Amino acid sequence: MNDYRRFSEELCKSRHAVSLTGAGISVESGIPDFRSRDGLWSRYDIAEYGYIESFRADPARVWNMLSAMGRMLEAAEPNMAHIALGELERLGIIKAVVTQNVDSLHQRAGSTNVIEFHGSFRTMHCDTCLKTFSREYISFDSLPPRCPCGGPIRPDIVFFGEAIPTQAYALALRATEECDLMLVVGTSASVAPASHLPLIAKKRGARLLEINPEKSGLSDSLSDLHIKEPAGKALGQILRVVREMKS
Ligand code: APR
């Protein structure tokens, strides 16, 4: 039996499958990941751009990266991997997607139970008075965009040094504890606490299925099956086999 059949069979047999996704799932939508050779952290120094302290020290500099990121996210469309996860939810197989991505592509592809572990780029707030803004109402003519109170506006994403949003954390933990299969797609699994979720799932007896063209921090130690292909290609195939099995 080939890996696609094995993967699909396990998905069909599962009672409560949950997917954990990372930047790799959106690479085929034209959004680079963080840690691959051409990833975001190869172009922007993580210490100068990635931390909440970086933003507070120089919001204009960090906004240069954020506005480039925003333009990329606006141009991106969901790819086959996002679409297949949406369809697997519709078929009753995937119960939740826990994503580290802030690009909203899962929701746009039809997934309805999406837990945004690292926040979202759709909404923003003032770093000083916490007033909230929707992205489309913000002027980016001069950076950083400013709140009427004068404080710098920032997207509702999680910088290094910040806590995971409370509700997303609780929901992700619950989904992890409930799942009997975790489908890990396109993450290096190198950033905690998201990287703990597969460990928790595995300790509670869940099967761990991974899709990543490279090895991640999970591949050798935790993954039960690993398809070493790009997510769009792999999930497109898996959806096809699952549909055959279900018909
Ligand atoms: N399909 C599947 N996986 C892919 C693809 C693809 N087409 N292309 C790349 N990958 C894999 C890479 O091999 C890598 O293992 O996706 C993974 C991306 O890893 P990272 O760049 O570390 O991204 P991620 O795991 O999401 O990072 C976690 O780090 O900086 C932060 O907050 C940021 O949410 C992010 C967090």
CSV table of C-alpha atoms and ligand atoms in Angstrom, one decimal:
chain,number,residue,atom,x,y,z
A,1,MET,CA,0.0,0.0,0.0
A,2,ASN,CA,1.4,3.4,-0.8
A,3,ASP,CA,1.7,6.3,1.6
A,4,TYR,CA,-1.2,8.2,0.2
A,5,ARG,CA,-3.5,5.2,0.7
A,6,ARG,CA,-2.1,4.6,4.3
A,7,PHE,CA,-2.6,8.3,5.1
A,8,SER,CA,-6.1,8.3,3.7
A,9,GLU,CA,-7.1,5.1,5.4
A,10,GLU,CA,-6.0,6.5,8.8
A,11,LEU,CA,-7.9,9.7,8.2
A,12,CYS,CA,-11.1,7.7,7.3
A,13,LYS,CA,-10.7,5.5,10.4
A,14,SER,CA,-10.1,8.4,12.7
A,15,ARG,CA,-12.8,9.5,15.2
A,16,HIS,CA,-11.5,13.1,15.8
A,17,ALA,CA,-8.8,14.3,13.4
A,18,VAL,CA,-7.3,17.7,14.0
A,19,SER,CA,-4.8,19.5,11.7
A,20,LEU,CA,-1.9,21.7,12.9
A,21,THR,CA,-0.6,23.9,10.1
A,22,GLY,CA,2.4,26.2,9.6
A,23,ALA,CA,3.8,28.6,7.0
A,24,GLY,CA,4.7,25.7,4.6
A,25,ILE,CA,1.0,25.2,3.8
A,26,SER,CA,0.9,28.7,2.3
A,27,VAL,CA,4.1,28.5,0.3
A,28,GLU,CA,2.2,27.3,-2.8
A,29,SER,CA,0.0,30.4,-2.4
A,30,GLY,CA,3.1,32.5,-2.9
A,31,ILE,CA,3.8,33.4,0.7
A,32,PRO,CA,7.3,32.4,1.8
A,33,ASP,CA,7.8,30.5,5.1
A,34,PHE,CA,10.1,31.7,7.9
A,35,ARG,CA,13.0,29.3,8.2
A,36,SER,CA,13.6,27.8,4.8
A,37,ARG,CA,16.5,29.1,2.8
A,38,ASP,CA,14.5,32.0,1.3
A,39,GLY,CA,12.3,32.3,4.3
A,40,LEU,CA,11.3,35.6,5.9
A,41,TRP,CA,13.9,35.3,8.7
A,42,SER,CA,16.7,35.0,6.1
A,43,ARG,CA,15.7,38.5,4.8
A,44,TYR,CA,14.8,40.2,8.1
A,45,ASP,CA,16.8,39.8,11.2
A,46,ILE,CA,14.6,38.0,13.7
A,47,ALA,CA,16.0,40.1,16.7
A,48,GLU,CA,15.3,43.4,14.9
A,49,TYR,CA,11.9,42.5,13.5
A,50,GLY,CA,10.4,39.5,15.3
A,51,TYR,CA,10.0,40.5,18.9
A,52,ILE,CA,7.5,42.8,20.6
A,53,GLU,CA,10.5,44.7,21.9
A,54,SER,CA,11.6,45.2,18.3
A,55,PHE,CA,8.3,46.7,17.4
A,56,ARG,CA,8.3,49.0,20.5
A,57,ALA,CA,11.9,50.1,19.8
A,58,ASP,CA,11.3,51.0,16.2
A,59,PRO,CA,7.7,50.5,14.9
A,60,ALA,CA,8.5,52.2,11.6
A,61,ARG,CA,11.2,49.7,10.8
A,62,VAL,CA,9.1,46.7,11.8
A,63,TRP,CA,6.2,48.1,9.7
A,64,ASN,CA,8.5,48.0,6.6
A,65,MET,CA,8.4,44.2,7.0
A,66,LEU,CA,4.7,44.1,8.0
A,67,SER,CA,3.5,46.2,5.0
A,68,ALA,CA,5.5,44.0,2.6
A,69,MET,CA,3.9,41.0,4.3
A,70,GLY,CA,0.4,42.6,4.1
A,71,ARG,CA,0.7,43.2,0.4
A,72,MET,CA,1.8,39.5,-0.1
A,73,LEU,CA,-1.2,38.3,2.0
A,74,GLU,CA,-3.6,40.4,0.1
A,75,ALA,CA,-2.4,39.0,-3.3
A,76,ALA,CA,-2.5,35.4,-2.1
A,77,GLU,CA,-5.2,32.8,-2.9
A,78,PRO,CA,-5.8,29.5,-1.0
A,79,ASN,CA,-4.1,26.6,-2.7
A,80,MET,CA,-5.1,22.9,-3.0
A,81,ALA,CA,-3.8,22.2,0.5
A,82,HIS,CA,-6.2,24.7,2.1
A,83,ILE,CA,-9.0,23.6,-0.1
A,84,ALA,CA,-8.5,19.9,0.7
A,85,LEU,CA,-8.5,20.6,4.5
A,86,GLY,CA,-11.8,22.6,4.1
A,87,GLU,CA,-13.2,19.6,2.1
A,88,LEU,CA,-12.0,17.1,4.7
A,89,GLU,CA,-13.9,19.1,7.3
A,90,ARG,CA,-17.0,19.1,5.2
A,91,LEU,CA,-16.7,15.3,4.9
A,92,GLY,CA,-16.7,15.1,8.7
A,93,ILE,CA,-13.1,14.0,9.0
A,94,ILE,CA,-11.1,17.1,10.1
A,95,LYS,CA,-12.8,18.6,13.2
A,96,ALA,CA,-10.5,21.6,13.7
A,97,VAL,CA,-7.5,23.3,12.1
A,98,VAL,CA,-5.0,24.9,14.5
A,99,THR,CA,-2.9,27.2,12.4
A,100,GLN,CA,0.2,29.3,13.2
A,101,ASN,CA,-0.5,31.3,10.1
A,102,VAL,CA,-2.0,34.8,10.1
A,103,ASP,CA,-3.1,34.8,6.5
A,104,SER,CA,-6.8,33.7,6.8
A,105,LEU,CA,-6.4,31.3,3.8
A,106,HIS,CA,-7.9,28.3,5.7
A,107,GLN,CA,-11.1,30.3,6.3
A,108,ARG,CA,-11.1,31.5,2.7
A,109,ALA,CA,-10.8,27.9,1.5
A,110,GLY,CA,-13.9,26.8,3.5
A,111,SER,CA,-12.6,25.6,6.8
A,112,THR,CA,-15.0,26.8,9.5
A,113,ASN,CA,-13.3,25.7,12.7
A,114,VAL,CA,-10.0,27.5,12.5
A,115,ILE,CA,-8.0,28.2,15.7
A,116,GLU,CA,-5.6,31.1,15.0
A,117,PHE,CA,-2.8,30.3,17.4
A,118,HIS,CA,-0.6,33.2,16.4
A,119,GLY,CA,-3.4,35.7,15.8
A,120,SER,CA,-4.4,37.3,12.5
A,121,PHE,CA,-3.5,40.0,10.1
A,122,ARG,CA,-7.1,40.9,9.5
A,123,THR,CA,-7.5,43.1,12.5
A,124,MET,CA,-5.2,45.5,14.3
A,125,HIS,CA,-5.0,47.4,17.5
A,126,CYS,CA,-3.2,50.4,19.0
A,127,ASP,CA,-0.2,49.3,21.0
A,128,THR,CA,-0.8,52.2,23.4
A,129,CYS,CA,-4.6,52.4,24.1
A,130,LEU,CA,-5.6,49.0,22.7
A,131,LYS,CA,-8.4,50.5,20.4
A,132,THR,CA,-9.2,48.0,17.7
A,133,PHE,CA,-9.2,48.6,13.9
A,134,SER,CA,-10.0,46.5,10.9
A,135,ARG,CA,-7.2,46.4,8.4
A,136,GLU,CA,-9.1,48.1,5.5
A,137,TYR,CA,-9.8,51.2,7.6
A,138,ILE,CA,-6.1,51.9,8.2
A,139,SER,CA,-4.0,54.3,6.2
A,140,PHE,CA,-0.5,53.1,5.4
A,141,ASP,CA,0.6,56.3,3.8
A,142,SER,CA,3.1,56.9,6.5
A,143,LEU,CA,4.5,54.2,8.7
A,144,PRO,CA,3.8,53.3,11.4
A,145,PRO,CA,0.0,53.8,11.0
A,146,ARG,CA,-1.1,55.8,14.1
A,147,CYS,CA,-4.2,55.6,16.3
A,148,PRO,CA,-6.0,59.0,17.0
A,149,CYS,CA,-4.3,58.7,20.5
A,150,GLY,CA,-0.9,58.9,18.8
A,151,GLY,CA,0.1,55.3,19.6
A,152,PRO,CA,1.4,53.0,16.9
A,153,ILE,CA,-1.1,50.5,15.4
A,154,ARG,CA,0.0,46.9,15.0
A,155,PRO,CA,-1.6,43.8,13.6
A,156,ASP,CA,-3.2,41.3,16.0
A,157,ILE,CA,-0.4,38.9,15.4
A,158,VAL,CA,1.7,37.3,18.1
A,159,PHE,CA,5.3,38.7,18.2
A,160,PHE,CA,8.0,36.7,20.0
A,161,GLY,CA,7.8,37.7,23.7
A,162,GLU,CA,4.0,37.8,23.7
A,163,ALA,CA,1.5,35.3,25.0
A,164,ILE,CA,-0.7,33.2,22.8
A,165,PRO,CA,-4.2,34.7,22.8
A,166,THR,CA,-6.0,33.1,25.7
A,167,GLN,CA,-9.0,31.7,23.8
A,168,ALA,CA,-7.0,30.3,21.0
A,169,TYR,CA,-4.7,28.6,23.4
A,170,ALA,CA,-7.5,27.0,25.3
A,171,LEU,CA,-9.3,25.9,22.1
A,172,ALA,CA,-6.1,24.5,20.6
A,173,LEU,CA,-5.3,22.6,23.8
A,174,ARG,CA,-8.8,21.1,23.9
A,175,ALA,CA,-8.7,20.1,20.2
A,176,THR,CA,-5.3,18.5,20.8
A,177,GLU,CA,-6.5,16.6,23.9
A,178,GLU,CA,-9.6,15.4,22.0
A,179,CYS,CA,-7.9,14.2,18.8
A,180,ASP,CA,-7.0,10.7,18.0
A,181,LEU,CA,-5.1,11.8,14.9
A,182,MET,CA,-3.1,15.0,14.3
A,183,LEU,CA,-2.3,15.9,10.7
A,184,VAL,CA,0.7,18.2,10.8
A,185,VAL,CA,1.3,20.2,7.7
A,186,GLY,CA,4.1,22.6,6.7
A,187,THR,CA,5.6,23.5,10.1
A,188,SER,CA,9.2,23.1,11.3
A,189,ALA,CA,7.6,22.6,14.7
A,190,SER,CA,10.4,24.6,16.2
A,191,VAL,CA,8.4,27.4,18.0
A,192,ALA,CA,6.8,26.7,21.4
A,193,PRO,CA,4.2,26.4,22.6
A,194,ALA,CA,2.7,25.4,19.1
A,195,SER,CA,5.5,22.8,18.9
A,196,HIS,CA,4.2,21.2,22.1
A,197,LEU,CA,0.8,20.3,20.6
A,198,PRO,CA,2.0,17.3,18.6
A,199,LEU,CA,3.8,16.1,21.7
A,200,ILE,CA,0.7,16.3,23.8
A,201,ALA,CA,-1.4,14.6,21.2
A,202,LYS,CA,1.1,11.8,20.8
A,203,LYS,CA,1.4,11.3,24.6
A,204,ARG,CA,-2.4,10.9,24.7
A,205,GLY,CA,-2.3,8.2,22.1
A,206,ALA,CA,-3.0,10.1,18.9
A,207,ARG,CA,-1.5,9.1,15.6
A,208,LEU,CA,0.7,11.7,14.0
A,209,LEU,CA,0.7,12.2,10.3
A,210,GLU,CA,3.0,14.7,8.7
A,211,ILE,CA,3.2,16.4,5.3
A,212,ASN,CA,6.5,18.4,4.7
A,213,PRO,CA,8.9,18.1,1.8
A,214,GLU,CA,11.7,18.4,4.4
A,215,LYS,CA,12.3,16.9,7.9
A,216,SER,CA,10.8,18.8,10.8
A,217,GLY,CA,11.5,18.6,14.5
A,218,LEU,CA,8.9,15.8,14.6
A,219,SER,CA,9.8,13.7,11.6
A,220,ASP,CA,12.3,11.3,13.2
A,221,SER,CA,10.9,11.2,16.7
A,222,LEU,CA,7.1,11.5,16.7
A,223,SER,CA,5.6,11.2,13.2
A,224,ASP,CA,4.0,7.8,12.4
A,225,LEU,CA,3.8,8.6,8.7
A,226,HIS,CA,5.6,11.4,6.8
A,227,ILE,CA,4.8,12.3,3.2
A,228,LYS,CA,7.8,14.3,1.9
A,229,GLU,CA,5.9,16.3,-0.7
A,230,PRO,CA,4.6,19.9,-1.0
A,231,ALA,CA,1.3,20.2,0.9
A,232,GLY,CA,-0.9,21.1,-2.2
A,233,LYS,CA,0.2,18.1,-4.1
A,234,ALA,CA,0.0,15.7,-1.2
A,235,LEU,CA,-3.4,16.9,0.2
A,236,GLY,CA,-4.9,17.0,-3.3
A,237,GLN,CA,-4.0,13.3,-3.7
A,238,ILE,CA,-5.2,12.4,-0.2
A,239,LEU,CA,-8.5,14.1,-0.8
A,240,ARG,CA,-9.0,12.1,-4.0
A,241,VAL,CA,-8.2,8.8,-2.3
A,242,VAL,CA,-10.4,9.6,0.7
A,243,ARG,CA,-13.3,10.4,-1.7
A,244,GLU,CA,-12.8,7.0,-3.4
A,245,MET,CA,-12.8,5.3,0.0
A,246,LYS,CA,-15.9,7.0,1.1
A,247,SER,CA,-17.9,6.4,-2.1
B,1,APR,N1,4.4,22.2,1.7
B,1,APR,C1,4.6,21.7,3.0
B,1,APR,N2,5.6,22.2,3.8
B,1,APR,C2,6.4,23.1,3.3
B,1,APR,C3,6.3,23.6,2.0
B,1,APR,C4,5.2,23.1,1.1
B,1,APR,N3,5.1,23.5,-0.1
B,1,APR,N4,7.3,24.5,1.7
B,1,APR,C5,8.0,24.5,2.9
B,1,APR,N5,7.5,23.7,3.8
B,1,APR,C6,7.9,23.4,5.2
B,1,APR,C7,9.4,23.7,5.5
B,1,APR,O1,10.1,22.5,5.1
B,1,APR,C8,9.4,23.9,7.0
B,1,APR,O2,9.6,22.7,7.7
B,1,APR,O3,7.2,24.3,6.1
B,1,APR,C9,8.0,24.4,7.2
B,1,APR,C10,7.9,25.9,7.6
B,1,APR,O4,8.6,26.1,8.8
B,1,APR,P1,8.8,27.6,9.4
B,1,APR,O5,9.3,28.5,8.4
B,1,APR,O6,9.6,27.4,10.7
B,1,APR,O7,7.3,28.1,9.7
B,1,APR,P2,6.4,27.7,11.0
B,1,APR,O8,6.7,26.3,11.5
B,1,APR,O9,5.0,28.0,10.6
B,1,APR,O10,6.9,28.8,12.0
B,1,APR,C11,6.3,28.9,13.3
B,1,APR,O11,7.6,30.9,13.7
B,1,APR,O12,8.5,33.0,13.3
B,1,APR,C12,7.4,32.3,13.7
B,1,APR,O13,5.4,33.2,14.2
B,1,APR,C13,6.1,32.6,13.1
B,1,APR,O14,4.1,31.2,13.1
B,1,APR,C14,5.5,31.2,12.8
B,1,APR,C15,6.3,30.3,13.7
